[in-house]
């Protein structure tokens, strides 16, 4: 069966990766099918730390879910022959399976060449084809039948596809050639199957379960070509559309990991110690150790069960994880700013808000001047009217807000009692989506009145 990918948003954070891995496991245990957890981008260092610590496999890094050659393959049994077979053995296979095109593989499943019954027929025609040969035909036939597949298979001028090639490429190549079948291989040249023009008409889109997001601009590339079959999320409802009704679970809780954990607990599905630790990490990071105003009693209750199952304590574990998320020495200001950057549009105004959650605000504050400079450059480059950086201190329960760009005054009106001179510390402000974005929207809305 074709796999179903369970995948979080771009710029993956702990919650989106934890939810993807755990929900794939949940589906695997409770439903038919093959579920593969994916991440829509490289993993941050704190995620690698958590996975390492818990002894869990990292998710597949999936950069696009656009339709590719592998989506054209049918799930038939792969029938092939070996290069050292003679034509009698080949004949038996061809008759038994009613084959017209036969792939030739090595012992490891590597693709060697292709053989069509047309090619075989031509050999008989050519060698038996003249009247002079009739007398000799028994000898000629014996000769032919002793030949090996390796001697007659076609290895050159084949049109061969790799499984990740886009469909446009397939269409072009099929239009430019006249073969009945085209072999498909993986990156290691292992044979995966044959496709024909017919498969182009019947192609099946990739199937996805989205976790921790539901908006198109946060989703993995190629999402418009894929089929979304389920969504588990805790954000505002955005703009994705589906063809058929789907299971869409959206609850205003502190993390998607809370919802995934609830599925395990409520349905008494076995939750391993390591997966409990992973979901616990998702809740702890997304709620900033329960200090974010997005935290609900359900998050606390479920985190308590998970924590005792995994043997982890919220503050101890939270500190360890946030410690790992501190910017590296060699991380540039732009990388730091873009790691968790979100863009917003209000009328004609586009602005951006980036957020860094930390337990050591001084480490970032010392880079303030250079960060502000880079923010100005980003505004020019990307056309933002202004941009904010929230440096949120989980221990102090507040945020240092850095503001740059031509219209920095908007953020000053929203949060300052006057000019901010680049930055201000806001006690009690921790959540971008609940405490910052709506306030700025409100200022922009009033401006228009
Ligand atoms: Mn989340």
Short mmCIF file of N, CA and C in Angstrom, two decimals, residues 204-311:
data_model
loop_
_atom_site.label_atom_id
_atom_site.label_comp_id
_atom_site.label_asym_id
_atom_site.label_seq_id
_atom_site.Cartn_x
_atom_site.Cartn_y
_atom_site.Cartn_z
N UNK A 204 -2.12 8.70 -8.91
CA UNK A 204 -2.71 8.95 -7.60
C UNK A 204 -1.86 9.98 -6.87
N UNK A 205 -2.52 11.01 -6.34
CA UNK A 205 -1.77 12.05 -5.63
C UNK A 205 -1.27 11.52 -4.29
N UNK A 206 -0.23 12.16 -3.76
CA UNK A 206 0.27 11.76 -2.45
C UNK A 206 -0.77 12.10 -1.39
N UNK A 207 -0.88 11.24 -0.40
CA UNK A 207 -1.86 11.47 0.67
C UNK A 207 -1.17 11.97 1.93
N UNK A 208 -1.77 12.98 2.55
CA UNK A 208 -1.15 13.63 3.70
C UNK A 208 -2.09 13.77 4.86
N UNK A 209 -1.53 13.68 6.06
CA UNK A 209 -2.21 14.13 7.27
C UNK A 209 -1.41 15.32 7.77
N UNK A 210 -2.03 16.47 7.90
CA UNK A 210 -1.32 17.66 8.39
C UNK A 210 -1.47 17.75 9.90
N UNK A 211 -0.37 18.02 10.58
CA UNK A 211 -0.44 18.29 12.01
C UNK A 211 0.18 19.65 12.29
N UNK A 212 -0.36 20.34 13.29
CA UNK A 212 0.17 21.61 13.80
C UNK A 212 0.11 22.76 12.80
N UNK A 213 -0.67 22.66 11.75
CA UNK A 213 -0.90 23.79 10.84
C UNK A 213 -2.06 23.43 9.93
N UNK A 214 -2.67 24.45 9.35
CA UNK A 214 -3.70 24.17 8.34
C UNK A 214 -3.71 25.23 7.26
N UNK A 215 -2.67 26.10 7.23
CA UNK A 215 -2.64 27.16 6.21
C UNK A 215 -1.65 26.79 5.13
N UNK A 216 -2.02 27.15 3.90
CA UNK A 216 -1.23 26.78 2.74
C UNK A 216 0.18 27.34 2.79
N UNK A 217 0.33 28.61 3.22
CA UNK A 217 1.67 29.21 3.17
C UNK A 217 2.60 28.66 4.25
N UNK A 218 2.08 27.88 5.17
CA UNK A 218 2.94 27.24 6.16
C UNK A 218 3.22 25.78 5.81
N UNK A 219 2.53 25.30 4.78
CA UNK A 219 2.61 23.87 4.46
C UNK A 219 3.77 23.57 3.51
N UNK A 220 4.15 22.32 3.50
CA UNK A 220 5.22 21.83 2.63
C UNK A 220 4.93 22.18 1.16
N UNK A 221 5.98 22.42 0.38
CA UNK A 221 5.82 22.74 -1.04
C UNK A 221 5.08 21.61 -1.77
N UNK A 222 4.32 21.99 -2.78
CA UNK A 222 3.62 21.00 -3.59
C UNK A 222 2.30 20.55 -2.98
N UNK A 223 1.89 21.19 -1.87
CA UNK A 223 0.68 20.77 -1.15
C UNK A 223 -0.55 20.80 -2.07
N UNK A 224 -0.55 21.74 -3.06
CA UNK A 224 -1.72 21.85 -3.93
C UNK A 224 -1.89 20.63 -4.82
N UNK A 225 -0.83 19.85 -4.98
CA UNK A 225 -0.94 18.64 -5.80
C UNK A 225 -1.27 17.40 -4.97
N UNK A 226 -1.23 17.55 -3.65
CA UNK A 226 -1.43 16.38 -2.79
C UNK A 226 -2.87 16.31 -2.30
N UNK A 227 -3.22 15.19 -1.70
CA UNK A 227 -4.56 15.03 -1.15
C UNK A 227 -4.47 15.03 0.37
N UNK A 228 -5.15 15.99 1.00
CA UNK A 228 -5.13 16.05 2.46
C UNK A 228 -6.26 15.18 2.97
N UNK A 229 -5.93 14.22 3.81
CA UNK A 229 -7.01 13.32 4.26
C UNK A 229 -7.37 13.55 5.73
N UNK A 230 -6.56 14.34 6.43
CA UNK A 230 -6.85 14.57 7.85
C UNK A 230 -6.04 15.77 8.33
N UNK A 231 -6.55 16.53 9.31
CA UNK A 231 -5.80 17.64 9.91
C UNK A 231 -5.98 17.61 11.42
N UNK A 232 -4.87 17.71 12.17
CA UNK A 232 -4.94 17.83 13.63
C UNK A 232 -4.19 19.12 13.98
N UNK A 233 -4.86 20.08 14.60
CA UNK A 233 -4.22 21.39 14.76
C UNK A 233 -4.77 22.16 15.95
N UNK A 234 -4.06 23.24 16.30
CA UNK A 234 -4.52 24.14 17.37
C UNK A 234 -4.31 25.61 16.99
N UNK A 235 -4.37 25.90 15.68
CA UNK A 235 -4.23 27.29 15.21
C UNK A 235 -5.53 27.77 14.59
N UNK A 236 -5.55 29.07 14.26
CA UNK A 236 -6.73 29.61 13.59
C UNK A 236 -6.94 28.85 12.27
N UNK A 237 -8.17 28.80 11.82
CA UNK A 237 -8.46 28.05 10.60
C UNK A 237 -8.15 28.93 9.40
N UNK A 238 -7.34 28.44 8.50
CA UNK A 238 -6.84 29.24 7.38
C UNK A 238 -7.55 28.93 6.08
N UNK A 239 -6.78 28.67 5.05
CA UNK A 239 -7.29 28.73 3.69
C UNK A 239 -7.19 27.44 2.90
N UNK A 240 -6.91 26.32 3.54
CA UNK A 240 -6.76 25.09 2.76
C UNK A 240 -8.13 24.53 2.39
N UNK A 241 -8.20 24.00 1.16
CA UNK A 241 -9.45 23.40 0.74
C UNK A 241 -9.24 21.93 0.42
N UNK A 242 -10.29 21.14 0.62
CA UNK A 242 -10.18 19.72 0.29
C UNK A 242 -11.32 19.36 -0.65
N UNK A 243 -11.14 18.26 -1.39
CA UNK A 243 -12.17 17.84 -2.32
C UNK A 243 -13.29 17.07 -1.62
N UNK A 244 -12.88 16.23 -0.68
CA UNK A 244 -13.86 15.40 0.02
C UNK A 244 -13.91 15.82 1.47
N UNK A 245 -14.93 15.39 2.18
CA UNK A 245 -14.94 15.65 3.63
C UNK A 245 -13.76 14.93 4.28
N UNK A 246 -13.17 15.57 5.28
CA UNK A 246 -12.04 14.95 5.96
C UNK A 246 -12.25 15.03 7.47
N UNK A 247 -11.45 14.28 8.20
CA UNK A 247 -11.43 14.39 9.64
C UNK A 247 -10.57 15.59 9.99
N UNK A 248 -11.16 16.64 10.57
CA UNK A 248 -10.45 17.89 10.86
C UNK A 248 -10.65 18.18 12.35
N UNK A 249 -9.59 17.98 13.13
CA UNK A 249 -9.70 18.22 14.56
C UNK A 249 -8.92 19.47 14.91
N UNK A 250 -9.60 20.50 15.35
CA UNK A 250 -8.95 21.74 15.73
C UNK A 250 -9.46 22.15 17.10
N UNK A 251 -8.54 22.25 18.05
CA UNK A 251 -8.96 22.66 19.40
C UNK A 251 -8.03 23.74 19.91
N UNK A 252 -8.57 24.76 20.58
CA UNK A 252 -7.73 25.84 21.10
C UNK A 252 -6.98 25.41 22.37
N UNK A 253 -6.04 24.52 22.21
CA UNK A 253 -5.19 24.12 23.34
C UNK A 253 -3.76 24.60 23.07
N UNK A 254 -2.86 24.33 24.00
CA UNK A 254 -1.51 24.89 23.92
C UNK A 254 -0.60 24.22 22.90
N UNK A 255 -0.91 22.98 22.52
CA UNK A 255 -0.03 22.32 21.56
C UNK A 255 -0.78 21.21 20.84
N UNK A 256 -0.30 20.88 19.65
CA UNK A 256 -0.88 19.75 18.91
C UNK A 256 -0.53 18.44 19.61
N UNK A 257 0.62 18.41 20.26
CA UNK A 257 1.02 17.20 20.98
C UNK A 257 -0.02 16.82 22.04
N UNK A 258 -0.67 17.82 22.64
CA UNK A 258 -1.73 17.56 23.61
C UNK A 258 -2.84 16.73 22.97
N UNK A 259 -3.22 17.13 21.76
CA UNK A 259 -4.33 16.45 21.08
C UNK A 259 -3.95 15.03 20.67
N UNK A 260 -2.70 14.87 20.20
CA UNK A 260 -2.25 13.54 19.79
C UNK A 260 -2.16 12.63 21.03
N UNK A 261 -1.62 13.16 22.11
CA UNK A 261 -1.52 12.37 23.34
C UNK A 261 -2.91 11.98 23.83
N UNK A 262 -3.85 12.89 23.71
CA UNK A 262 -5.21 12.59 24.15
C UNK A 262 -5.80 11.42 23.36
N UNK A 263 -5.49 11.34 22.06
CA UNK A 263 -5.98 10.22 21.26
C UNK A 263 -5.45 8.89 21.80
N UNK A 264 -4.16 8.85 22.12
CA UNK A 264 -3.59 7.63 22.70
C UNK A 264 -4.28 7.29 24.02
N UNK A 265 -4.35 8.27 24.92
CA UNK A 265 -4.83 8.00 26.27
C UNK A 265 -6.32 7.64 26.26
N UNK A 266 -7.11 8.41 25.50
CA UNK A 266 -8.55 8.19 25.51
C UNK A 266 -8.92 6.84 24.89
N UNK A 267 -8.14 6.40 23.92
CA UNK A 267 -8.48 5.13 23.26
C UNK A 267 -7.64 3.96 23.75
N UNK A 268 -6.92 4.19 24.83
CA UNK A 268 -6.08 3.15 25.42
C UNK A 268 -5.17 2.46 24.41
N UNK A 269 -4.56 3.26 23.59
CA UNK A 269 -3.56 2.75 22.64
C UNK A 269 -2.20 2.82 23.32
N UNK A 270 -1.44 1.75 23.21
CA UNK A 270 -0.16 1.68 23.92
C UNK A 270 0.77 2.83 23.52
N UNK A 271 1.20 3.58 24.51
CA UNK A 271 2.09 4.71 24.27
C UNK A 271 3.43 4.40 24.93
N UNK A 272 4.47 4.28 24.10
CA UNK A 272 5.78 3.92 24.65
C UNK A 272 6.32 5.07 25.49
N UNK A 273 7.27 4.73 26.35
CA UNK A 273 7.91 5.71 27.20
C UNK A 273 8.57 6.82 26.38
N UNK A 274 9.20 6.42 25.28
CA UNK A 274 9.90 7.43 24.47
C UNK A 274 8.92 8.35 23.73
N UNK A 275 7.83 7.78 23.22
CA UNK A 275 6.85 8.65 22.56
C UNK A 275 6.17 9.57 23.57
N UNK A 276 5.95 9.07 24.78
CA UNK A 276 5.39 9.92 25.83
C UNK A 276 6.33 11.10 26.08
N UNK A 277 7.64 10.80 26.13
CA UNK A 277 8.63 11.86 26.34
C UNK A 277 8.63 12.87 25.19
N UNK A 278 8.42 12.37 24.00
CA UNK A 278 8.42 13.25 22.83
C UNK A 278 7.20 14.19 22.86
N UNK A 279 6.03 13.62 23.14
CA UNK A 279 4.82 14.45 23.20
C UNK A 279 4.89 15.44 24.37
N UNK A 280 5.47 14.98 25.46
CA UNK A 280 5.71 15.85 26.61
C UNK A 280 6.55 17.05 26.18
N UNK A 281 7.59 16.80 25.39
CA UNK A 281 8.47 17.87 24.90
C UNK A 281 7.70 18.85 24.01
N UNK A 282 6.79 18.31 23.20
CA UNK A 282 5.97 19.17 22.33
C UNK A 282 5.13 20.13 23.16
N UNK A 283 4.52 19.61 24.22
CA UNK A 283 3.67 20.45 25.08
C UNK A 283 4.53 21.48 25.81
N UNK A 284 5.64 21.02 26.39
CA UNK A 284 6.50 21.90 27.19
C UNK A 284 7.06 23.06 26.35
N UNK A 285 7.46 22.78 25.12
CA UNK A 285 8.03 23.86 24.31
C UNK A 285 6.93 24.79 23.78
N UNK A 286 5.83 24.23 23.28
CA UNK A 286 4.80 25.10 22.71
C UNK A 286 4.13 25.97 23.77
N UNK A 287 4.01 25.47 24.99
CA UNK A 287 3.39 26.28 26.05
C UNK A 287 4.44 27.05 26.85
N UNK A 288 5.71 26.96 26.44
CA UNK A 288 6.81 27.58 27.19
C UNK A 288 6.71 27.20 28.68
N UNK A 289 6.76 25.91 28.92
CA UNK A 289 6.65 25.36 30.27
C UNK A 289 5.41 25.92 30.99
N UNK A 290 4.28 25.88 30.28
CA UNK A 290 2.96 26.29 30.79
C UNK A 290 2.84 27.79 31.07
N UNK A 291 3.81 28.59 30.64
CA UNK A 291 3.72 30.01 30.96
C UNK A 291 3.03 30.82 29.86
N UNK A 292 2.93 30.24 28.68
CA UNK A 292 2.24 30.96 27.60
C UNK A 292 0.75 31.05 27.94
N UNK A 293 0.12 32.18 27.57
CA UNK A 293 -1.33 32.31 27.83
C UNK A 293 -2.17 31.36 26.98
N UNK A 294 -1.54 30.65 26.05
CA UNK A 294 -2.29 29.67 25.27
C UNK A 294 -2.49 28.36 26.04
N UNK A 295 -1.82 28.22 27.18
CA UNK A 295 -1.89 26.98 27.96
C UNK A 295 -3.30 26.76 28.52
N UNK A 296 -3.78 25.52 28.43
CA UNK A 296 -5.09 25.20 29.01
C UNK A 296 -4.91 24.13 30.08
N UNK A 297 -5.97 23.87 30.82
CA UNK A 297 -5.88 22.85 31.87
C UNK A 297 -5.67 21.47 31.25
N UNK A 298 -6.18 21.30 30.03
CA UNK A 298 -5.99 20.01 29.36
C UNK A 298 -4.50 19.77 29.08
N UNK A 299 -3.78 20.83 28.67
CA UNK A 299 -2.35 20.70 28.41
C UNK A 299 -1.63 20.24 29.68
N UNK A 300 -1.98 20.87 30.80
CA UNK A 300 -1.32 20.53 32.07
C UNK A 300 -1.63 19.08 32.48
N UNK A 301 -2.91 18.74 32.36
CA UNK A 301 -3.34 17.40 32.79
C UNK A 301 -2.64 16.32 31.96
N UNK A 302 -2.63 16.52 30.65
CA UNK A 302 -2.03 15.51 29.79
C UNK A 302 -0.52 15.47 29.95
N UNK A 303 0.10 16.65 30.09
CA UNK A 303 1.55 16.69 30.30
C UNK A 303 1.93 15.96 31.58
N UNK A 304 1.07 16.04 32.58
CA UNK A 304 1.36 15.35 33.84
C UNK A 304 1.42 13.83 33.63
N UNK A 305 0.43 13.31 32.91
CA UNK A 305 0.44 11.86 32.62
C UNK A 305 1.67 11.49 31.81
N UNK A 306 1.97 12.28 30.78
CA UNK A 306 3.10 11.97 29.91
C UNK A 306 4.41 12.03 30.68
N UNK A 307 4.54 13.08 31.50
CA UNK A 307 5.77 13.28 32.26
C UNK A 307 6.06 12.11 33.18
N UNK A 308 5.01 11.62 33.85
CA UNK A 308 5.27 10.53 34.79
C UNK A 308 5.56 9.24 34.02
N UNK A 309 4.93 9.07 32.86
CA UNK A 309 5.22 7.91 32.02
C UNK A 309 6.68 7.95 31.53
N UNK A 310 7.14 9.14 31.16
CA UNK A 310 8.48 9.27 30.57
C UNK A 310 9.56 9.53 31.61
N UNK A 311 9.15 9.83 32.83
CA UNK A 311 10.12 10.16 33.86
C UNK A 311 10.79 11.51 33.62
#
